[in-house]
Coordinates of C-alpha atoms in Angstrom, one line a residue:
X1 CA 62.1 144.2 62.1
X2 CA 64.6 143.4 64.9
X3 CA 66.7 140.3 64.3
X4 CA 65.6 138.8 67.6
X5 CA 61.9 139.0 66.8
X6 CA 60.0 136.0 68.2
X7 CA 56.9 135.1 66.2
X8 CA 55.5 132.9 68.9
X9 CA 55.9 135.5 71.7
X10 CA 54.4 138.2 69.4
X11 CA 51.4 136.0 68.6
X12 CA 50.8 135.1 72.2
X13 CA 50.9 138.8 73.2
X14 CA 48.6 139.8 70.2
X15 CA 46.0 137.1 71.0
X16 CA 46.0 138.1 74.7
X17 CA 45.3 141.7 73.8
X18 CA 42.8 141.0 71.0
X19 CA 40.7 138.1 72.2
X20 CA 37.9 138.5 69.7
X21 CA 40.3 138.3 66.7
X22 CA 42.0 135.4 68.3
X23 CA 38.7 133.5 68.6
X24 CA 37.8 134.4 65.1
X25 CA 41.1 133.1 63.8
X26 CA 40.6 129.8 65.6
X27 CA 37.2 129.3 64.1
X28 CA 38.3 130.5 60.7
X29 CA 41.3 128.2 60.6
X30 CA 39.1 125.3 61.5
X31 CA 36.5 126.2 58.9
X32 CA 39.2 126.7 56.2
X33 CA 40.9 123.4 57.0
X34 CA 37.5 121.6 56.9
X35 CA 36.5 123.1 53.6
X36 CA 39.8 122.5 52.0
X37 CA 39.7 118.8 53.0
X38 CA 36.1 118.4 51.8
X39 CA 36.9 120.0 48.5
X40 CA 40.0 117.9 48.0
X41 CA 38.1 114.6 48.8
X42 CA 35.3 115.8 46.5
X43 CA 37.6 115.6 43.6
X44 CA 37.7 111.9 44.0
X45 CA 34.1 111.3 45.1
X46 CA 32.9 113.2 42.1
X47 CA 34.5 110.6 39.9
X48 CA 32.9 107.7 41.9
X49 CA 29.3 108.9 42.4
X50 CA 27.2 110.2 39.5
X51 CA 25.6 113.7 39.4
X52 CA 22.2 112.1 39.8
X53 CA 23.3 110.3 43.0
X54 CA 24.7 113.6 44.3
X55 CA 21.3 115.1 43.4
X56 CA 19.5 112.5 45.5
X57 CA 21.9 113.2 48.4
X58 CA 21.3 117.0 48.0
X59 CA 17.6 116.4 48.4
X60 CA 18.2 114.2 51.5
X61 CA 20.4 117.0 53.0
X62 CA 17.9 119.7 52.1
X63 CA 15.1 117.9 54.0
X64 CA 17.4 117.4 56.9
X65 CA 18.4 121.1 56.8
X66 CA 14.8 122.3 57.3
X67 CA 14.1 120.0 60.2
X68 CA 17.4 120.8 61.9
X69 CA 16.3 124.4 62.2
X70 CA 13.1 123.3 63.9
X71 CA 14.7 120.5 66.1
X72 CA 15.8 122.7 69.0
X73 CA 13.2 125.4 68.6
X74 CA 16.3 127.7 68.6
X75 CA 16.8 127.2 72.4
X76 CA 20.3 126.0 71.6
X77 CA 21.2 129.6 70.7
X78 CA 20.1 130.7 74.2
X79 CA 22.7 128.4 75.9
X80 CA 25.2 131.3 75.8
X81 CA 22.9 133.7 77.6
X82 CA 22.2 132.7 81.2
X83 CA 24.3 134.1 84.0
X84 CA 24.9 130.6 85.5
X85 CA 26.0 127.3 84.1
X86 CA 23.2 125.4 85.9
X87 CA 20.6 127.4 83.9
X88 CA 22.6 126.9 80.7
X89 CA 22.5 123.1 81.4
X90 CA 18.8 123.3 81.7
X91 CA 18.6 124.9 78.3
X92 CA 20.7 122.0 77.0
X93 CA 18.3 119.5 78.4
X94 CA 15.4 121.4 76.9
X95 CA 17.0 121.6 73.5
X96 CA 18.0 117.9 73.6
X97 CA 14.4 116.9 74.4
X98 CA 12.9 118.9 71.6
X99 CA 15.6 117.6 69.3
X100 CA 14.7 114.0 70.2
X101 CA 10.9 114.6 69.7
X102 CA 11.4 116.4 66.3
X103 CA 13.8 113.7 65.1
X104 CA 11.3 110.9 66.0
X105 CA 8.5 112.8 64.4
X106 CA 10.5 113.4 61.2
X107 CA 11.3 109.7 60.9
X108 CA 7.6 108.8 61.3
X109 CA 6.7 111.4 58.8
X110 CA 9.3 110.2 56.3
X111 CA 7.9 106.6 56.5
X112 CA 4.4 108.0 55.8
X113 CA 5.4 110.2 52.9
X114 CA 7.6 107.8 51.0
X115 CA 5.0 107.5 48.2
X116 CA 4.9 111.3 47.8
X117 CA 8.7 111.5 47.7
X118 CA 8.7 109.0 44.9
X119 CA 6.0 110.9 43.1
X120 CA 7.7 114.3 43.3
X121 CA 11.3 113.4 42.7
X122 CA 11.0 110.0 40.9
X123 CA 13.7 108.3 43.0
X124 CA 12.9 104.9 44.4
X125 CA 16.1 104.7 46.4
X126 CA 15.5 108.2 47.9
X127 CA 12.0 107.1 49.0
X128 CA 13.5 103.9 50.5
X129 CA 16.1 105.6 52.6
X130 CA 14.4 108.9 53.5
X131 CA 13.5 107.7 57.0
X132 CA 17.2 108.0 57.9
X133 CA 16.7 111.7 58.1
X134 CA 15.8 111.3 61.8
X135 CA 19.3 110.1 62.7
X136 CA 20.9 112.9 60.7
X137 CA 18.6 115.5 62.2
X138 CA 19.3 114.4 65.8
X139 CA 23.1 114.2 65.3
X140 CA 23.4 117.5 63.6
X141 CA 21.2 119.4 66.1
X142 CA 22.8 117.8 69.1
X143 CA 26.3 118.7 67.9
X144 CA 25.1 122.3 67.5
X145 CA 23.7 122.2 71.1
X146 CA 27.0 121.1 72.6
X147 CA 28.9 123.5 70.4
X148 CA 27.0 126.4 71.9
X149 CA 28.1 125.2 75.4
X150 CA 31.7 125.4 74.3
X151 CA 30.9 128.8 72.7
X152 CA 29.7 129.9 76.2
X153 CA 32.9 128.6 77.7
X154 CA 34.9 130.3 74.9
X155 CA 36.6 127.0 74.1
X156 CA 36.7 127.7 70.4
X157 CA 39.5 125.2 69.7
X158 CA 37.0 122.4 70.7
X159 CA 34.4 123.8 68.2
X160 CA 36.9 124.1 65.4
X161 CA 38.3 120.6 65.9
X162 CA 34.8 119.1 66.1
X163 CA 33.9 120.7 62.8
X164 CA 37.0 119.3 61.2
X165 CA 36.2 115.8 62.6
X166 CA 32.7 115.9 61.2
X167 CA 33.9 117.1 57.8
X168 CA 36.7 114.6 57.7
X169 CA 34.5 111.7 58.9
X170 CA 31.9 112.4 56.3
X171 CA 34.3 112.9 53.4
X172 CA 36.4 109.9 54.0
X173 CA 33.4 107.8 54.9
X174 CA 31.8 108.6 51.6
X175 CA 35.0 108.0 49.7
X176 CA 35.7 104.7 51.5
X177 CA 32.2 103.4 50.8
X178 CA 32.4 104.5 47.2
X179 CA 35.7 102.8 46.7
X180 CA 34.2 99.7 48.3
X181 CA 31.5 99.6 45.6
X182 CA 28.6 101.3 47.4
X183 CA 28.1 104.0 44.7
X184 CA 24.4 104.6 45.3
X185 CA 22.7 107.1 47.5
X186 CA 23.1 104.8 50.4
X187 CA 26.9 105.2 50.2
X188 CA 26.6 109.0 50.5
X189 CA 24.1 108.9 53.3
X190 CA 26.0 106.3 55.3
X191 CA 29.2 108.2 54.8
X192 CA 27.5 111.4 56.1
X193 CA 26.2 109.6 59.1
X194 CA 29.7 108.2 59.9
X195 CA 30.9 111.8 60.1
X196 CA 27.9 113.0 62.2
X197 CA 28.1 110.1 64.6
X198 CA 31.9 110.5 65.0
X199 CA 31.5 114.3 65.7
X200 CA 28.6 113.5 68.1
X201 CA 30.6 110.8 70.0
X202 CA 33.7 113.0 70.4
X203 CA 31.9 116.1 71.5
X204 CA 29.6 114.2 73.8
X205 CA 32.6 112.5 75.4
X206 CA 34.0 115.9 76.2
X207 CA 30.7 117.4 77.4
X208 CA 30.3 115.6 80.7
X209 CA 30.0 118.9 82.4
X210 CA 26.7 119.5 80.7
X211 CA 25.2 116.4 82.3
X212 CA 25.7 117.5 85.9
X213 CA 22.3 117.0 87.6
X214 CA 20.3 120.1 88.5
X215 CA 20.2 121.2 92.2
X216 CA 17.1 122.1 94.1
X217 CA 17.5 125.8 93.5
X218 CA 17.9 125.3 89.7
X219 CA 15.1 126.7 87.5
X220 CA 12.9 124.0 85.9
X221 CA 13.1 123.2 82.2
X222 CA 9.7 124.7 81.7
X223 CA 10.7 127.9 83.5
X224 CA 13.7 128.2 81.2
X225 CA 11.5 127.6 78.2
X226 CA 9.2 130.4 79.3
X227 CA 12.2 132.7 80.1
X228 CA 13.6 132.4 76.6
X229 CA 10.3 132.0 74.8
X230 CA 11.4 134.7 72.3
X231 CA 13.7 132.1 70.7
X232 CA 10.9 129.9 69.3
X233 CA 8.5 132.8 68.9
X234 CA 10.8 135.4 67.1
X235 CA 14.1 133.8 66.1
X236 CA 12.7 130.5 64.8
X237 CA 10.4 132.0 62.1
X238 CA 13.2 134.0 60.6
X239 CA 15.6 131.0 60.6
X240 CA 12.9 128.8 59.2
X241 CA 12.2 131.2 56.3
X242 CA 16.0 131.2 55.5
X243 CA 16.0 127.4 55.7
X244 CA 13.0 127.1 53.4
X245 CA 14.6 129.4 50.8
X246 CA 18.0 127.7 50.8
X247 CA 16.7 124.1 50.9
X248 CA 13.5 124.8 48.9
X249 CA 15.6 126.0 45.9
X250 CA 17.3 122.6 45.9
X251 CA 14.1 120.7 46.3
X252 CA 12.5 122.5 43.3
X253 CA 15.6 122.0 41.1
X254 CA 15.5 118.3 42.1
X255 CA 11.9 118.2 40.9
X256 CA 13.2 119.4 37.5
X257 CA 16.0 116.9 37.3
X258 CA 18.1 115.0 39.9
X259 CA 21.2 115.2 37.6
X260 CA 20.8 119.0 37.4
X261 CA 20.5 119.2 41.1
X262 CA 23.7 117.3 41.6
X263 CA 25.5 119.7 39.2
X264 CA 24.0 122.7 41.0
X265 CA 25.0 121.4 44.4
X266 CA 28.6 120.9 43.4
X267 CA 28.8 124.3 41.9
X268 CA 27.2 125.8 45.0
X269 CA 29.6 124.1 47.3
X270 CA 32.7 125.1 45.3
X271 CA 31.7 128.8 45.4
X272 CA 30.4 128.8 48.9
X273 CA 33.7 127.6 50.4
X274 CA 35.7 130.8 49.8
X275 CA 32.6 132.9 50.4
X276 CA 32.1 131.4 53.8
X277 CA 35.6 132.3 54.8
X278 CA 35.4 135.9 53.5
X279 CA 31.9 136.4 54.9
X280 CA 32.9 135.0 58.3
X281 CA 36.0 137.3 58.6
X282 CA 34.2 140.4 57.4
X283 CA 31.0 139.8 59.4
X284 CA 32.8 139.0 62.7
X285 CA 35.0 142.0 62.6
X286 CA 32.0 144.2 61.6
X287 CA 30.0 142.8 64.5
X288 CA 32.8 143.5 66.9
X289 CA 32.9 147.1 65.8
X290 CA 29.1 147.4 65.9
X291 CA 29.2 146.4 69.6
X292 CA 30.9 149.8 70.2
X293 CA 29.3 152.0 67.5
X294 CA 27.7 155.3 68.6
X295 CA 25.0 157.2 66.9
X296 CA 26.4 159.3 64.2
X297 CA 29.0 156.8 63.3
X298 CA 27.0 153.9 61.8
X299 CA 26.7 155.2 58.2
X300 CA 30.4 155.5 57.8
X301 CA 31.0 152.1 59.2
X302 CA 28.4 150.5 57.0
X303 CA 29.8 152.1 53.8
X304 CA 33.4 151.1 54.8
X305 CA 32.3 147.5 55.2
X306 CA 30.6 147.6 51.8
X307 CA 33.8 149.0 50.3
X308 CA 36.0 146.4 51.9
X309 CA 33.8 143.5 51.0
X310 CA 33.7 144.7 47.4
X311 CA 37.5 145.1 47.2
X312 CA 38.1 141.7 48.7
X313 CA 35.3 139.8 46.9
X314 CA 34.9 141.2 43.3
X315 CA 38.3 140.2 41.9
X316 CA 38.0 136.5 42.9
X317 CA 34.4 136.4 41.5
X318 CA 35.6 137.9 38.2
X319 CA 38.1 135.1 37.9
X320 CA 35.5 132.5 38.8
X321 CA 33.2 133.8 36.1
X322 CA 35.9 133.5 33.5
X323 CA 37.5 130.2 34.6
X324 CA 34.7 128.1 36.1
X325 CA 33.3 126.5 32.8
X326 CA 36.8 125.2 32.1
X327 CA 38.2 124.7 35.6
X328 CA 35.3 122.7 37.2
X329 CA 35.3 119.8 34.7
X330 CA 39.1 119.8 34.6
X331 CA 39.2 119.3 38.4
X332 CA 36.1 117.2 39.1
X333 CA 35.9 115.2 35.8
X334 CA 34.1 115.6 32.5
X335 CA 30.7 114.5 34.0
X336 CA 30.6 117.8 35.7
X337 CA 30.8 120.2 32.7
X338 CA 27.3 121.6 33.5
X339 CA 28.5 122.4 37.1
X340 CA 31.0 124.8 35.5
X341 CA 28.4 126.6 33.6
X342 CA 26.1 126.7 36.7
X343 CA 29.0 128.2 38.7
X344 CA 29.3 131.0 36.1
X345 CA 25.6 131.6 36.2
X346 CA 25.4 132.0 40.0
X347 CA 28.4 134.2 40.3
X348 CA 26.4 137.5 40.4
X349 CA 24.1 136.2 43.1
X350 CA 27.0 135.0 45.4
X351 CA 29.2 138.1 44.7
X352 CA 26.5 140.5 45.9
X353 CA 25.7 138.2 48.8
X354 CA 29.3 138.6 50.0
X355 CA 28.7 142.4 50.2
X356 CA 25.2 142.2 51.7
X357 CA 25.7 139.4 54.2
X358 CA 27.6 141.3 56.9
X359 CA 25.0 144.1 57.0
X360 CA 22.1 142.1 58.6
X361 CA 23.2 143.3 62.0
X362 CA 22.4 146.9 61.0
X363 CA 18.7 146.3 61.3
X364 CA 19.1 145.0 64.9
X365 CA 21.2 148.0 65.9
X366 CA 18.8 150.5 64.4
X367 CA 15.6 148.8 65.5
X368 CA 14.5 148.2 61.9
X369 CA 13.9 144.4 62.2
X370 CA 10.6 144.7 60.4
X371 CA 12.5 145.9 57.3
X372 CA 14.7 142.8 57.2
X373 CA 11.7 140.5 57.9
X374 CA 9.8 141.9 55.0
X375 CA 12.8 141.6 52.7
X376 CA 13.5 138.0 53.9
X377 CA 9.9 137.0 53.0
X378 CA 10.2 138.5 49.5
X379 CA 13.7 137.1 49.1
X380 CA 12.3 133.6 49.9
X381 CA 9.1 133.8 47.8
X382 CA 10.6 135.2 44.6
X383 CA 13.1 132.4 43.9
X384 CA 10.7 129.6 44.9
X385 CA 7.9 131.0 42.7
X386 CA 10.3 131.5 39.8
X387 CA 11.6 128.0 39.9
X388 CA 8.1 126.5 40.2
X389 CA 6.6 128.6 37.3
X390 CA 9.5 129.4 34.9
X391 CA 8.7 128.5 31.3
X392 CA 12.4 128.5 30.4
X393 CA 14.9 125.7 30.3
X394 CA 17.0 125.0 33.3
X395 CA 20.1 127.0 32.5
X396 CA 18.2 130.1 31.4
X397 CA 16.0 129.8 34.5
X398 CA 19.1 129.7 36.6
X399 CA 20.6 132.7 34.9
X400 CA 17.5 134.8 35.6
X401 CA 17.3 133.4 39.1
X402 CA 20.9 134.6 39.8
X403 CA 20.1 138.1 38.5
X404 CA 16.9 138.3 40.5
X405 CA 18.7 137.3 43.7
X406 CA 21.5 139.7 43.0
X407 CA 19.0 142.6 42.5
X408 CA 17.2 141.8 45.8
X409 CA 20.5 141.7 47.6
X410 CA 21.3 145.2 46.2
X411 CA 18.0 146.3 47.6
X412 CA 19.0 144.9 51.0
X413 CA 22.3 146.9 50.8
X414 CA 20.3 150.0 49.9
X415 CA 17.9 149.7 52.8
X416 CA 20.8 148.9 55.2
X417 CA 22.4 152.1 54.2
X418 CA 19.0 153.9 54.6
X419 CA 18.6 152.4 58.1
X420 CA 22.0 153.6 59.1
X421 CA 21.5 157.1 57.8
X422 CA 18.1 157.3 59.6
X423 CA 19.8 156.1 62.8
X424 CA 22.6 158.7 62.5
X425 CA 20.3 161.6 61.6
X426 CA 18.7 161.3 65.0
X427 CA 22.0 162.0 66.6
X428 CA 22.8 164.8 64.1
X429 CA 19.6 166.5 65.0
X430 CA 20.4 166.4 68.7
X431 CA 24.1 167.3 68.5
X432 CA 24.6 169.0 65.2
X433 CA 27.5 166.7 64.4
X434 CA 28.1 165.4 60.8
X435 CA 27.0 161.8 60.3
X436 CA 29.0 160.6 57.3
X437 CA 32.3 159.6 58.9
X438 CA 35.0 157.5 57.3
X439 CA 35.9 154.2 58.9
X440 CA 38.2 152.7 56.3
X441 CA 41.3 153.0 58.5
X442 CA 39.4 151.6 61.5
X443 CA 38.1 148.6 59.6
X444 CA 41.4 148.1 57.9
X445 CA 43.1 147.9 61.2
X446 CA 40.4 146.1 63.1
X447 CA 41.6 144.8 66.4
X448 CA 44.2 147.4 67.2
X449 CA 42.1 148.6 70.1
X450 CA 41.1 146.2 72.9
X451 CA 37.5 145.2 72.2
X452 CA 34.9 145.6 74.9
X453 CA 33.3 142.3 73.8
X454 CA 35.2 139.1 73.4
X455 CA 32.5 136.5 72.9
X456 CA 31.5 135.2 69.6
X457 CA 27.9 133.9 69.3
X458 CA 27.6 131.8 66.2
X459 CA 24.4 130.9 64.4

């Protein structure tokens, strides 16, 4: 390397030439910083709040998570699609209105269902404060709406900073309230709302452009709703199924024992932090390459991604399986010994998920969306039925659940490869070219060619 090499100039040149990777790095850096901060603060909050209290908060968050998916009817995803900003602003208005209606309805429903909450989960304090889900739903969904506006504008630094502000506000809010003596569920909920309101205020203050009034030639809100009706009709059901699976698992564990749910939630968050980073990096680079893939090349690309994900992911998971029963209680305190055992139990599930997650786009490219829909339905039904009907104790139930989920993810990997091969065979039949090409070098050096697509659409 030349002695006069200038890192700043090289980075500026690199990010100019490779805009997609630059955008990914901004979001990944923000996500990594947020997750690192949350985990560090969790070391202290885990010693202040009991596992049962964290279990109650996990239930609160799970209920919020289901409603957040519904809140905007997925019209917020469409904000990046219109050709003009005035149409995008109408989608923001539409999403905001549906968000407000759903949040109010969720609050009213929470008041009405407090006796049922008490009956199912046996927590009087959860039943008392469950109506606060409306505030959490509105803040979470509204922040998402505005983030899609900045996604449209490719202002990824704003998105990354806002995520950090939300994570920091929540973490320090919960820590501060806990240190002040509010060690019940209300302390965790109030701390969470501090972070959400802080993120909402800061992003809303910067989003004045979204509130420019519509002109006479602007399409009406109802016209925009009809133009993008596929979002609630097609996208929402899939997203809702995913939300029901993710949050339903926690709800069913909470029905077994709130303390066990708190332990499970901590283990899940610990393992999900590195997985989210690896998944994000692999998936985004894979999507960038898929935007340019030709028939006859998809199988090699899919297999290269599988190989890379395996090489990156398996060694850390092996270490987690070995160390987590000892490491988790050492870091978070002796009350969390079960979380260490749970972390070991769910390693197979999350390890295979790291390999399978980037492949979901294959079914869109190949026109095999029905395959992924059927798999998603089964992938949701099996764990919920197992948790509801298992005759085994909690830890054995969880071990079998992890193996079941890992097996179904292996099936997903197989059918993704099958879809890619079917897609490529159509090209081979027409041209006579071989279909099994190697893309290891191309994936390993992703970004060395100028991409044709430089916009990241996050979900």
